[in-house]
Coordinates of C-alpha atoms and ligand atoms in Angstrom, one line a residue:
M1 CA 113.2 119.6 16.3
R2 CA 114.8 120.8 19.5
V3 CA 114.4 124.5 20.2
I4 CA 116.4 126.6 22.6
Y5 CA 115.1 130.1 23.2
T6 CA 118.1 132.5 23.4
G7 CA 116.0 135.7 23.2
G8 CA 118.0 136.8 19.9
L9 CA 121.1 138.0 21.5
N10 CA 123.4 135.7 23.4
M11 CA 123.0 137.3 26.8
N12 CA 122.6 134.1 28.7
L13 CA 124.2 133.3 31.9
V14 CA 122.9 129.9 32.1
E15 CA 122.4 127.4 29.2
I16 CA 120.7 124.1 29.9
R17 CA 121.3 121.6 27.0
D18 CA 119.3 118.4 26.7
V19 CA 119.6 117.6 30.3
T20 CA 118.2 114.3 32.0
K21 CA 118.6 113.3 35.5
Y22 CA 117.4 109.6 36.3
F23 CA 117.6 108.4 39.9
P24 CA 117.8 104.7 40.4
V25 CA 114.9 103.1 42.3
Q26 CA 116.0 101.7 45.5
R27 CA 114.3 98.2 46.2
G28 CA 114.4 95.8 49.2
F29 CA 116.7 92.7 48.9
I30 CA 114.0 90.2 48.1
E31 CA 112.4 92.6 45.3
Q32 CA 115.9 92.9 43.8
I33 CA 116.2 89.2 43.6
I34 CA 112.7 88.8 41.8
S35 CA 112.9 91.7 39.5
R36 CA 116.3 92.0 38.1
K37 CA 115.2 95.0 36.0
Q38 CA 116.6 98.2 37.3
E39 CA 114.0 101.1 37.3
F40 CA 114.7 104.8 37.2
V41 CA 113.0 107.8 38.3
R42 CA 113.1 110.1 35.4
A43 CA 113.1 113.4 37.4
V44 CA 114.2 115.5 34.5
D45 CA 114.1 114.3 30.9
G46 CA 115.5 116.0 28.0
V47 CA 115.2 119.7 29.2
S48 CA 116.8 122.7 27.2
F49 CA 116.4 126.3 28.3
D50 CA 118.3 129.5 28.9
I51 CA 118.4 132.0 31.6
R52 CA 119.4 135.5 30.6
K53 CA 121.8 137.8 32.7
G54 CA 119.8 139.8 35.0
E55 CA 116.4 138.1 34.6
I56 CA 114.2 136.3 37.1
L57 CA 113.1 133.0 35.4
G58 CA 110.1 131.3 37.2
L59 CA 110.3 127.6 37.0
A60 CA 106.6 126.3 38.0
G61 CA 104.7 123.2 38.0
E62 CA 102.8 120.8 40.6
S63 CA 104.8 119.0 43.0
G64 CA 106.6 115.8 41.3
S65 CA 107.2 117.9 38.0
G66 CA 110.9 118.0 38.5
K67 CA 111.5 121.5 39.2
T68 CA 113.5 121.2 42.2
T69 CA 115.8 118.4 40.8
M70 CA 116.3 120.9 37.8
G71 CA 117.3 123.7 40.3
R72 CA 119.7 121.5 42.1
L73 CA 121.3 120.7 38.7
C74 CA 121.6 124.3 37.7
V75 CA 124.0 124.7 40.9
R76 CA 125.7 121.5 40.8
L77 CA 124.3 120.0 43.9
I78 CA 123.7 116.9 41.7
R79 CA 125.2 116.0 38.4
P80 CA 123.1 115.4 35.4
T81 CA 122.8 111.9 34.0
Q82 CA 123.2 113.4 30.4
G83 CA 123.6 116.8 28.9
E84 CA 125.3 120.1 29.6
I85 CA 124.6 122.8 31.9
L86 CA 126.7 125.9 31.0
F87 CA 127.1 128.6 33.4
D88 CA 128.8 131.6 31.8
G89 CA 130.2 129.1 29.0
I90 CA 131.5 126.6 31.8
N91 CA 130.0 123.1 31.8
I92 CA 129.5 123.0 35.5
A93 CA 128.8 119.0 35.3
E94 CA 132.5 118.5 34.5
V95 CA 134.1 121.2 36.9
E96 CA 136.2 119.9 39.8
G97 CA 138.5 121.2 42.5
T98 CA 139.7 124.8 42.7
E99 CA 137.6 125.9 39.7
M100 CA 134.3 124.4 41.3
R101 CA 135.3 126.3 44.5
N102 CA 135.6 129.5 42.7
L103 CA 132.3 128.7 40.9
R104 CA 130.5 128.2 44.3
R105 CA 131.2 131.9 44.9
R106 CA 129.3 132.8 41.7
I107 CA 126.3 130.5 42.1
Q108 CA 124.1 129.8 45.0
F109 CA 121.0 127.9 46.1
T110 CA 118.4 128.7 48.8
F111 CA 116.5 125.7 50.1
Q112 CA 112.6 125.6 50.7
D113 CA 112.7 125.1 54.4
P114 CA 115.1 127.5 56.4
S115 CA 114.6 125.6 59.5
S116 CA 116.1 122.6 58.2
S117 CA 119.0 124.3 56.0
L118 CA 120.1 126.2 59.0
N119 CA 122.4 124.4 61.6
P120 CA 120.4 124.7 64.9
R121 CA 123.8 124.7 66.8
L122 CA 125.4 127.7 64.9
S123 CA 124.6 131.1 65.5
I124 CA 123.1 132.9 62.4
G125 CA 126.3 135.0 62.2
D126 CA 128.5 132.0 62.2
A127 CA 126.2 130.3 59.6
I128 CA 126.6 133.1 57.2
A129 CA 130.3 133.5 58.0
D130 CA 130.9 129.9 57.2
A131 CA 130.6 130.6 53.5
L132 CA 133.5 133.1 53.8
R133 CA 135.4 130.7 55.9
F134 CA 135.1 128.0 53.3
Q135 CA 136.6 130.3 50.6
N136 CA 139.3 131.6 52.9
M137 CA 138.2 134.9 52.7
G138 CA 139.1 137.8 55.3
S139 CA 140.5 137.6 58.8
P140 CA 137.9 136.7 61.5
E141 CA 137.4 140.4 62.3
E142 CA 136.7 141.3 58.5
R143 CA 134.3 138.4 58.2
K144 CA 132.2 139.8 61.2
E145 CA 132.2 143.1 59.6
I146 CA 131.1 141.6 56.3
V147 CA 128.5 139.4 58.1
E148 CA 127.0 142.3 60.0
S149 CA 126.6 144.4 56.8
V150 CA 124.9 141.3 55.2
L151 CA 122.6 141.1 58.1
E152 CA 121.6 144.7 57.9
R153 CA 121.2 144.4 54.2
V154 CA 118.6 141.6 54.5
G155 CA 116.7 143.6 57.2
L156 CA 118.1 141.9 60.4
A157 CA 119.0 145.2 62.1
P158 CA 120.7 146.3 64.2
A159 CA 123.2 143.4 63.3
D160 CA 124.8 142.8 66.7
T161 CA 121.4 142.0 68.1
F162 CA 121.0 139.3 65.7
Y163 CA 124.6 138.0 65.1
H164 CA 124.6 135.6 68.1
R165 CA 121.0 134.4 68.0
K166 CA 120.2 130.6 67.1
P167 CA 117.8 129.8 64.3
H168 CA 115.2 128.6 66.8
Q169 CA 115.2 132.3 68.4
L170 CA 114.1 133.8 65.1
S171 CA 110.7 134.1 63.4
G172 CA 110.1 132.1 60.0
G173 CA 110.3 135.3 58.0
Q174 CA 113.6 136.2 59.8
R175 CA 115.1 132.9 59.1
Q176 CA 114.3 133.2 55.4
R177 CA 116.3 136.5 55.7
V178 CA 119.3 134.7 57.1
V179 CA 119.0 132.2 54.1
F180 CA 119.1 135.3 51.7
G181 CA 122.0 136.5 53.7
R182 CA 123.9 133.4 53.3
A183 CA 123.1 133.4 49.8
I184 CA 124.6 136.9 49.0
V185 CA 127.4 137.0 51.3
L186 CA 129.9 135.8 48.6
S187 CA 128.4 138.4 46.1
P188 CA 127.2 135.8 43.7
E189 CA 125.9 136.3 40.2
F190 CA 123.1 133.6 40.2
I191 CA 120.9 132.4 42.9
V192 CA 118.4 129.3 42.4
T193 CA 115.7 129.8 45.0
D194 CA 113.4 126.9 45.6
E195 CA 109.9 127.9 46.9
P196 CA 111.5 130.8 49.1
V197 CA 108.2 132.1 50.6
A198 CA 106.2 128.8 50.8
M199 CA 106.6 128.7 54.7
V200 CA 105.8 132.1 55.6
D201 CA 102.3 133.9 55.8
V202 CA 101.0 136.6 53.3
S203 CA 102.2 139.6 54.9
I204 CA 105.7 138.3 55.3
K205 CA 105.7 136.8 51.8
A206 CA 105.3 140.3 50.4
Q207 CA 108.2 141.8 52.4
L208 CA 110.4 138.9 51.2
L209 CA 109.6 139.2 47.7
E210 CA 110.4 143.0 47.9
L211 CA 113.6 142.0 49.5
M212 CA 114.3 139.6 46.8
L213 CA 113.9 142.2 44.1
D214 CA 115.8 144.9 45.7
L215 CA 118.8 142.5 46.1
K216 CA 118.5 141.7 42.5
K217 CA 118.6 145.4 41.4
E218 CA 121.4 146.3 43.8
L219 CA 123.7 143.2 43.3
N220 CA 122.7 142.8 39.6
L221 CA 121.6 139.1 40.3
T222 CA 119.8 136.6 38.0
Y223 CA 117.3 134.2 39.6
L224 CA 115.8 130.9 39.0
F225 CA 112.7 131.2 40.9
I226 CA 111.1 127.8 41.7
S227 CA 107.5 127.9 42.8
H228 CA 104.3 125.7 42.6
D229 CA 102.6 129.1 43.1
L230 CA 101.9 130.9 39.9
A231 CA 100.4 133.8 41.5
T232 CA 103.7 134.7 43.4
A233 CA 105.6 133.7 40.4
R234 CA 103.9 136.3 38.3
H235 CA 104.6 138.9 40.8
V236 CA 108.3 138.6 40.6
C237 CA 109.2 136.6 37.3
D238 CA 110.3 138.3 34.0
R239 CA 109.7 134.9 32.1
I240 CA 108.1 131.7 33.2
A241 CA 108.7 127.9 32.4
I242 CA 106.2 125.2 33.1
M243 CA 107.4 121.8 33.8
Y244 CA 105.3 118.8 33.7
L245 CA 106.7 115.2 34.8
G246 CA 110.5 116.1 33.9
K247 CA 109.6 118.2 30.8
I248 CA 109.4 121.9 29.9
I249 CA 106.0 122.0 28.2
E250 CA 105.7 125.8 27.8
I251 CA 107.9 129.0 28.3
G252 CA 107.5 132.5 27.4
D253 CA 107.4 136.2 28.7
D254 CA 105.2 136.4 32.0
D255 CA 102.3 138.5 30.4
Q256 CA 102.2 136.2 27.4
V257 CA 101.9 133.0 29.2
Y258 CA 99.5 134.2 32.1
E259 CA 97.3 136.3 29.5
D260 CA 97.1 133.6 26.9
P261 CA 98.3 130.2 28.0
L262 CA 98.8 127.8 25.1
H263 CA 99.4 124.5 26.6
P264 CA 96.3 122.9 28.2
Y265 CA 98.3 122.1 31.4
T266 CA 99.4 125.8 31.6
D267 CA 95.8 126.9 31.1
G268 CA 94.6 124.5 34.0
L269 CA 97.2 125.8 36.3
I270 CA 96.6 129.5 35.5
S271 CA 92.8 129.0 35.9
A272 CA 93.3 127.7 39.3
I273 CA 95.0 130.9 40.6
P274 CA 92.4 132.5 42.9
V275 CA 90.9 135.9 42.0
P276 CA 90.1 138.1 44.7
N277 CA 87.0 139.4 42.9
P278 CA 83.7 137.2 43.0
K279 CA 82.4 139.0 39.8
I280 CA 85.1 137.5 37.9
Q281 CA 84.1 134.1 36.3
K282 CA 86.8 131.6 35.4
T283 CA 86.3 129.5 32.4
G284 CA 89.5 127.3 32.4
K285 CA 89.5 123.8 33.7
V286 CA 92.0 122.7 36.7
P287 CA 94.0 119.5 35.4
R288 CA 92.0 116.5 36.6
G289 CA 93.8 113.7 38.5
E290 CA 97.2 113.6 39.6
I291 CA 100.5 113.6 38.1
P292 CA 101.6 110.2 37.0
S293 CA 104.6 108.3 38.2
P294 CA 108.0 109.5 36.8
I295 CA 109.2 105.8 36.9
D296 CA 106.9 104.8 34.1
P297 CA 105.6 108.1 32.4
P298 CA 102.6 107.9 30.0
S299 CA 103.4 107.2 26.3
G300 CA 103.2 110.1 23.7
C301 CA 102.4 113.4 25.3
R302 CA 103.0 112.8 29.1
F303 CA 99.9 115.0 29.9
H304 CA 97.4 113.1 27.8
P305 CA 95.7 111.0 30.5
R306 CA 94.6 114.3 32.2
C307 CA 94.3 116.6 29.3
P308 CA 90.9 117.8 28.3
K309 CA 92.0 118.2 24.6
A310 CA 93.6 115.0 24.1
F311 CA 93.2 113.2 20.6
D312 CA 94.5 110.0 18.9
K313 CA 98.2 111.3 18.3
C314 CA 98.4 112.5 21.7
S315 CA 98.8 109.0 23.3
T316 CA 101.3 107.8 20.7
E317 CA 103.7 110.6 19.6
E318 CA 105.6 112.8 21.9
P319 CA 105.3 116.6 21.0
T320 CA 108.4 118.6 20.8
L321 CA 109.0 122.1 22.3
K322 CA 108.0 124.4 19.2
D323 CA 108.9 127.9 18.7
M324 CA 105.7 130.0 18.4
G325 CA 107.7 133.3 18.0
N326 CA 108.6 136.1 20.2
G327 CA 110.4 133.7 22.4
R328 CA 107.4 131.7 23.1
C329 CA 107.6 127.7 23.0
V330 CA 105.1 125.1 23.6
A331 CA 105.1 121.2 23.5
C332 CA 101.6 120.2 22.3
H333 CA 100.1 118.6 19.2
L334 CA 97.5 121.4 18.9
Y335 CA 100.2 123.6 17.6
Ligands
SF4_1 FE1 96.7 117.8 25.2 FE2 97.5 116.4 23.2 FE3 98.5 118.9 23.7 FE4 99.2 116.8 25.1 S1 99.5 117.1 23.0 S2 98.6 118.7 25.9 S3 97.3 115.6 25.2 S4 96.4 118.2 23.2

Protein backbone atom coordinates (compact mmCIF):
# COMPACT_ATOMS: atom_id res chain seq x y z
CA MET A 1 0.00 0.00 0.00
CA ARG A 2 1.33 3.41 -0.94
CA VAL A 3 1.07 5.83 1.97
CA ILE A 4 1.12 9.58 1.50
CA TYR A 5 1.33 11.60 4.66
CA THR A 6 -0.75 14.76 4.40
CA GLY A 7 -0.89 15.73 8.06
CA GLY A 8 -4.67 15.55 8.16
CA LEU A 9 -5.54 18.88 6.52
CA ASN A 10 -4.70 19.54 2.92
CA MET A 11 -2.22 22.33 3.65
CA ASN A 12 0.32 20.99 1.22
CA LEU A 13 2.22 23.29 -1.10
CA VAL A 14 4.07 20.45 -2.84
CA GLU A 15 2.81 16.93 -3.44
CA ILE A 16 5.12 14.28 -4.86
CA ARG A 17 3.23 11.31 -6.30
CA ASP A 18 5.05 8.09 -7.16
CA VAL A 19 7.94 9.88 -8.84
CA THR A 20 10.79 8.07 -10.57
CA LYS A 21 13.81 9.49 -12.30
CA TYR A 22 16.02 7.13 -14.31
CA PHE A 23 19.11 8.34 -16.15
CA PRO A 24 20.41 6.21 -19.05
CA VAL A 25 23.97 4.98 -18.45
CA GLN A 26 26.31 6.46 -21.07
CA ARG A 27 28.69 3.86 -22.50
CA GLY A 28 31.60 3.94 -24.91
CA PHE A 29 31.08 2.95 -28.57
CA ILE A 30 32.58 -0.56 -28.22
CA GLU A 31 30.69 -1.27 -25.01
CA GLN A 32 27.44 -0.26 -26.69
CA ILE A 33 28.05 -2.78 -29.47
CA ILE A 34 28.96 -5.62 -27.07
CA SER A 35 26.14 -4.98 -24.62
CA ARG A 36 22.88 -4.10 -26.32
CA LYS A 37 21.03 -3.77 -23.03
CA GLN A 38 20.43 -0.16 -21.98
CA GLU A 39 21.04 0.30 -18.27
CA PHE A 40 19.67 3.07 -16.09
CA VAL A 41 20.74 4.85 -12.93
CA ARG A 42 17.62 4.68 -10.77
CA ALA A 43 18.26 7.93 -8.94
CA VAL A 44 14.69 8.30 -7.64
CA ASP A 45 12.46 5.25 -7.62
CA GLY A 46 8.78 5.54 -6.70
CA VAL A 47 8.87 8.36 -4.18
CA SER A 48 5.78 10.00 -2.63
CA PHE A 49 5.69 12.69 0.04
CA ASP A 50 4.20 16.11 0.73
CA ILE A 51 5.60 19.44 1.84
CA ARG A 52 3.24 21.54 3.92
CA LYS A 53 2.88 25.28 3.45
CA GLY A 54 5.29 27.16 5.72
CA GLU A 55 7.34 24.18 6.89
CA ILE A 56 10.97 23.20 6.45
CA LEU A 57 11.14 19.60 5.35
CA GLY A 58 14.60 18.09 5.60
CA LEU A 59 15.69 15.52 3.01
CA ALA A 60 18.66 13.60 4.35
CA GLY A 61 20.77 10.59 3.44
CA GLU A 62 24.24 9.62 2.33
CA SER A 63 25.76 10.82 -0.90
CA GLY A 64 24.19 8.77 -3.72
CA SER A 65 20.79 8.42 -2.01
CA GLY A 66 19.01 10.52 -4.67
CA LYS A 67 18.22 13.57 -2.56
CA THR A 68 19.73 16.16 -4.92
CA THR A 69 17.92 14.60 -7.90
CA MET A 70 14.70 14.74 -5.87
CA GLY A 71 15.31 18.43 -5.14
CA ARG A 72 15.91 19.22 -8.81
CA LEU A 73 12.71 17.43 -9.74
CA CYS A 74 10.77 19.54 -7.23
CA VAL A 75 11.69 22.76 -9.06
CA ARG A 76 11.58 21.27 -12.59
CA LEU A 77 15.28 21.63 -13.26
CA ILE A 78 14.76 18.11 -14.60
CA ARG A 79 11.59 16.22 -15.51
CA PRO A 80 10.54 12.96 -13.89
CA THR A 81 10.56 9.70 -15.82
CA GLN A 82 7.19 8.94 -14.22
CA GLY A 83 4.89 10.37 -11.61
CA GLU A 84 3.49 13.76 -10.68
CA ILE A 85 5.00 16.74 -8.91
CA LEU A 86 2.22 19.07 -7.86
CA PHE A 87 3.03 22.60 -6.80
CA ASP A 88 -0.06 24.34 -5.46
CA GLY A 89 -2.07 21.74 -7.41
CA ILE A 90 -0.20 22.30 -10.72
CA ASN A 91 1.71 19.36 -12.21
CA ILE A 92 5.01 21.12 -12.91
CA ALA A 93 6.25 18.23 -15.03
CA GLU A 94 3.76 19.24 -17.72
CA VAL A 95 3.91 23.03 -17.55
CA GLU A 96 5.42 24.97 -20.48
CA GLY A 97 5.97 28.52 -21.79
CA THR A 98 4.46 31.46 -19.93
CA GLU A 99 2.95 29.24 -17.25
CA MET A 100 6.40 27.82 -16.50
CA ARG A 101 7.92 31.31 -16.43
CA ASN A 102 5.28 32.39 -13.93
CA LEU A 103 6.00 29.30 -11.84
CA ARG A 104 9.72 30.17 -11.85
CA ARG A 105 8.85 33.25 -9.79
CA ARG A 106 7.25 31.07 -7.17
CA ILE A 107 9.83 28.28 -6.88
CA GLN A 108 13.58 28.65 -6.51
CA PHE A 109 16.63 26.42 -6.06
CA THR A 110 19.96 27.17 -4.39
CA PHE A 111 22.94 25.07 -5.46
CA GLN A 112 25.43 23.54 -3.07
CA ASP A 113 28.50 25.37 -4.32
CA PRO A 114 27.98 29.14 -4.62
CA SER A 115 31.32 29.56 -6.43
CA SER A 116 30.20 27.45 -9.37
CA SER A 117 26.61 28.70 -9.41
CA LEU A 118 27.60 32.39 -9.71
CA ASN A 119 28.93 33.69 -13.02
CA PRO A 120 32.48 34.93 -12.24
CA ARG A 121 32.18 37.70 -14.85
CA LEU A 122 28.95 39.18 -13.46
CA SER A 123 28.88 41.53 -10.50
CA ILE A 124 26.76 40.16 -7.69
CA GLY A 125 24.26 43.00 -8.23
CA ASP A 126 23.84 41.97 -11.87
CA ALA A 127 23.65 38.29 -10.89
CA ILE A 128 20.66 39.03 -8.65
CA ALA A 129 19.09 41.49 -11.13
CA ASP A 130 19.23 38.83 -13.87
CA ALA A 131 16.20 37.03 -12.46
CA LEU A 132 14.21 40.32 -12.55
CA ARG A 133 15.36 40.99 -16.12
CA PHE A 134 14.34 37.50 -17.20
CA GLN A 135 10.87 38.12 -15.77
CA ASN A 136 10.67 41.61 -17.41
CA MET A 137 10.19 43.17 -14.00
CA GLY A 138 10.80 46.90 -13.49
CA SER A 139 13.01 49.49 -15.17
CA PRO A 140 16.82 49.28 -14.72
CA GLU A 141 16.57 51.86 -11.91
CA GLU A 142 13.79 49.96 -10.17
CA ARG A 143 15.69 46.70 -10.51
CA LYS A 144 18.78 48.29 -8.96
CA GLU A 145 16.69 49.53 -6.06
CA ILE A 146 15.16 46.08 -5.51
CA VAL A 147 18.57 44.38 -5.68
CA GLU A 148 20.03 46.82 -3.15
CA SER A 149 17.23 46.13 -0.71
CA VAL A 150 17.77 42.38 -1.21
CA LEU A 151 21.53 42.72 -0.60
CA GLU A 152 20.85 44.56 2.65
CA ARG A 153 18.24 41.97 3.61
CA VAL A 154 20.71 39.11 3.28
CA GLY A 155 23.33 40.96 5.33
CA LEU A 156 25.49 42.43 2.55
CA ALA A 157 25.34 46.03 3.74
CA PRO A 158 25.83 48.77 2.81
CA ALA A 159 24.53 47.47 -0.52
CA ASP A 160 26.42 49.94 -2.73
CA THR A 161 29.75 48.60 -1.46
CA PHE A 162 28.78 45.08 -2.53
CA TYR A 163 26.72 45.67 -5.69
CA HIS A 164 29.65 45.87 -8.12
CA ARG A 165 31.87 43.23 -6.53
CA LYS A 166 32.58 40.02 -8.39
CA PRO A 167 32.03 36.65 -6.65
CA HIS A 168 35.79 36.08 -6.18
CA GLN A 169 35.97 39.29 -4.13
CA LEU A 170 33.64 37.80 -1.48
CA SER A 171 34.17 35.25 1.27
CA GLY A 172 32.42 31.85 1.09
CA GLY A 173 29.76 32.99 3.56
CA GLN A 174 29.11 36.21 1.61
CA ARG A 175 28.76 34.25 -1.62
CA GLN A 176 26.17 32.04 0.07
CA ARG A 177 24.30 35.21 1.10
CA VAL A 178 24.28 36.28 -2.56
CA VAL A 179 22.80 32.88 -3.45
CA PHE A 180 20.01 33.43 -0.90
CA GLY A 181 19.52 36.97 -2.28
CA ARG A 182 19.13 35.62 -5.80
CA ALA A 183 16.64 33.05 -4.50
CA ILE A 184 14.40 35.60 -2.75
CA VAL A 185 14.51 38.49 -5.24
CA LEU A 186 11.37 37.28 -7.02
CA SER A 187 9.51 36.80 -3.71
CA PRO A 188 9.06 33.04 -4.14
CA GLU A 189 6.90 30.79 -1.98
CA PHE A 190 9.05 27.66 -2.13
CA ILE A 191 12.84 27.23 -2.08
CA VAL A 192 14.74 24.00 -2.48
CA THR A 193 18.13 24.52 -0.89
CA ASP A 194 20.82 21.92 -1.53
CA GLU A 195 23.44 21.66 1.23
CA PRO A 196 23.37 25.45 1.78
CA VAL A 197 26.00 25.47 4.53
CA ALA A 198 28.21 22.56 3.47
CA MET A 199 30.96 24.85 2.10
CA VAL A 200 31.40 27.19 5.10
CA ASP A 201 32.95 26.82 8.53
CA VAL A 202 30.98 26.37 11.76
CA SER A 203 30.68 30.00 12.90
CA ILE A 204 29.43 31.16 9.48
CA LYS A 205 27.15 28.13 9.28
CA ALA A 206 25.17 29.28 12.31
CA GLN A 207 24.73 32.79 10.88
CA LEU A 208 23.53 31.48 7.52
CA LEU A 209 21.03 29.11 9.13
CA GLU A 210 19.75 32.03 11.20
CA LEU A 211 19.36 34.07 8.00
CA MET A 212 17.49 31.21 6.36
CA LEU A 213 15.06 31.00 9.29
CA ASP A 214 14.55 34.79 9.38
CA LEU A 215 13.76 34.84 5.65
CA LYS A 216 11.29 32.02 6.15
CA LYS A 217 9.45 33.94 8.84
CA GLU A 218 9.46 37.30 7.03
CA LEU A 219 8.59 36.02 3.57
CA ASN A 220 6.39 33.11 4.64
CA LEU A 221 8.59 30.65 2.78
CA THR A 222 8.43 26.88 2.53
CA TYR A 223 11.76 25.04 2.23
CA LEU A 224 12.98 21.66 1.14
CA PHE A 225 16.31 21.50 2.97
CA ILE A 226 18.64 18.91 1.46
CA SER A 227 21.51 17.81 3.66
CA HIS A 228 23.73 14.85 4.43
CA ASP A 229 24.33 16.47 7.83
CA LEU A 230 21.60 15.34 10.22
CA ALA A 231 22.83 17.56 13.06
CA THR A 232 22.33 20.67 10.92
CA ALA A 233 19.00 19.42 9.59
CA ARG A 234 17.71 18.97 13.13
CA HIS A 235 18.56 22.56 13.92
CA VAL A 236 16.28 23.99 11.22
CA CYS A 237 13.74 21.40 10.04
CA ASP A 238 10.17 20.78 11.20
CA ARG A 239 10.03 17.31 9.66
CA ILE A 240 12.64 15.06 8.17
CA ALA A 241 12.55 12.48 5.36
CA ILE A 242 15.38 9.95 5.05
CA MET A 243 16.33 8.70 1.59
CA TYR A 244 18.25 5.56 0.75
CA LEU A 245 19.12 4.45 -2.78
CA GLY A 246 16.30 6.35 -4.45
CA LYS A 247 13.58 5.60 -1.87
CA ILE A 248 12.13 7.38 1.16
CA ILE A 249 12.63 4.92 4.01
CA GLU A 250 11.39 7.02 6.94
CA ILE A 251 9.57 10.31 7.41
CA GLY A 252 8.18 12.09 10.44
CA ASP A 253 8.38 15.05 12.78
CA ASP A 254 11.93 15.96 13.72
CA ASP A 255 11.66 15.06 17.39
CA GLN A 256 10.08 11.67 16.68
CA VAL A 257 12.70 10.66 14.15
CA TYR A 258 15.71 11.91 16.10
CA GLU A 259 14.57 10.65 19.51
CA ASP A 260 13.20 7.32 18.34
CA PRO A 261 14.43 6.33 14.87
CA LEU A 262 12.51 3.29 13.60
CA HIS A 263 14.41 2.29 10.48
CA PRO A 264 17.82 0.67 11.13
CA TYR A 265 19.39 3.00 8.54
CA THR A 266 17.99 6.10 10.25
CA ASP A 267 19.17 4.69 13.56
CA GLY A 268 22.67 4.28 12.13
CA LEU A 269 22.79 7.80 10.71
CA ILE A 270 21.58 9.36 13.95
CA SER A 271 24.02 7.33 16.01
CA ALA A 272 26.80 8.79 13.85
CA ILE A 273 25.96 12.39 14.82
CA PRO A 274 28.79 13.62 17.06
CA VAL A 275 27.73 14.57 20.61
CA PRO A 276 29.85 17.26 22.29
CA ASN A 277 29.84 15.40 25.62
CA PRO A 278 32.34 12.56 26.22
CA LYS A 279 30.16 11.20 29.06
CA ILE A 280 27.33 10.31 26.65
CA GLN A 281 27.81 6.79 25.34
CA LYS A 282 26.25 6.06 21.96
CA THR A 283 24.70 2.65 21.47
CA GLY A 284 23.67 2.75 17.78
CA LYS A 285 25.68 1.26 14.92
CA VAL A 286 26.83 3.29 11.94
CA PRO A 287 25.68 1.49 8.75
CA ARG A 288 28.52 -0.77 7.61
CA GLY A 289 29.83 -0.68 4.03
CA GLU A 290 28.89 1.71 1.28
CA ILE A 291 25.70 2.54 -0.53
CA PRO A 292 25.29 0.05 -3.46
CA SER A 293 25.05 1.07 -7.13
CA PRO A 294 21.71 2.59 -8.14
CA ILE A 295 22.13 0.89 -11.54
CA ASP A 296 21.51 -2.53 -10.03
CA PRO A 297 20.04 -2.04 -6.54
CA PRO A 298 19.80 -5.05 -4.17
CA SER A 299 16.64 -7.15 -4.31
CA GLY A 300 14.05 -6.91 -1.55
CA CYS A 301 14.91 -4.19 0.93
CA ARG A 302 17.65 -2.11 -0.69
CA PHE A 303 19.33 -1.71 2.68
CA HIS A 304 19.53 -5.45 3.47
CA PRO A 305 23.25 -6.01 2.59
CA ARG A 306 24.16 -3.39 5.25
CA CYS A 307 21.39 -3.93 7.77
CA PRO A 308 22.33 -5.36 11.20
CA LYS A 309 18.72 -6.53 11.68
CA ALA A 310 18.15 -8.18 8.29
CA PHE A 311 16.30 -11.51 8.17
CA ASP A 312 15.23 -13.90 5.38
CA LYS A 313 12.31 -11.90 4.04
CA CYS A 314 14.45 -8.76 3.69
CA SER A 315 16.41 -10.00 0.66
CA THR A 316 13.35 -11.08 -1.32
CA GLU A 317 10.48 -8.75 -0.47
CA GLU A 318 10.60 -4.98 -0.79
CA PRO A 319 9.08 -3.19 2.23
CA THR A 320 6.54 -0.44 1.50
CA LEU A 321 6.25 2.82 3.43
CA LYS A 322 3.84 2.05 6.29
CA ASP A 323 1.86 4.61 8.25
CA MET A 324 2.81 4.27 11.93
CA GLY A 325 0.41 7.02 13.09
CA ASN A 326 1.04 10.66 13.95
CA GLY A 327 2.45 11.28 10.52
CA ARG A 328 5.26 8.79 10.98
CA CYS A 329 6.00 6.44 8.08
CA VAL A 330 8.68 3.76 7.79
CA ALA A 331 9.63 1.18 5.15
CA CYS A 332 10.92 -1.84 7.05
CA HIS A 333 9.69 -5.43 7.62
CA LEU A 334 10.28 -5.05 11.35
CA TYR A 335 7.06 -3.02 11.54
FE1 LIG B 1 16.75 -4.17 7.78
FE2 LIG B 1 14.97 -5.88 6.82
FE3 LIG B 1 14.15 -3.56 7.82
FE4 LIG B 1 15.43 -3.64 5.51
S1 LIG B 1 13.44 -4.52 5.94
S2 LIG B 1 15.80 -2.23 7.15
S3 LIG B 1 16.90 -5.27 5.87
S4 LIG B 1 15.16 -5.22 8.92
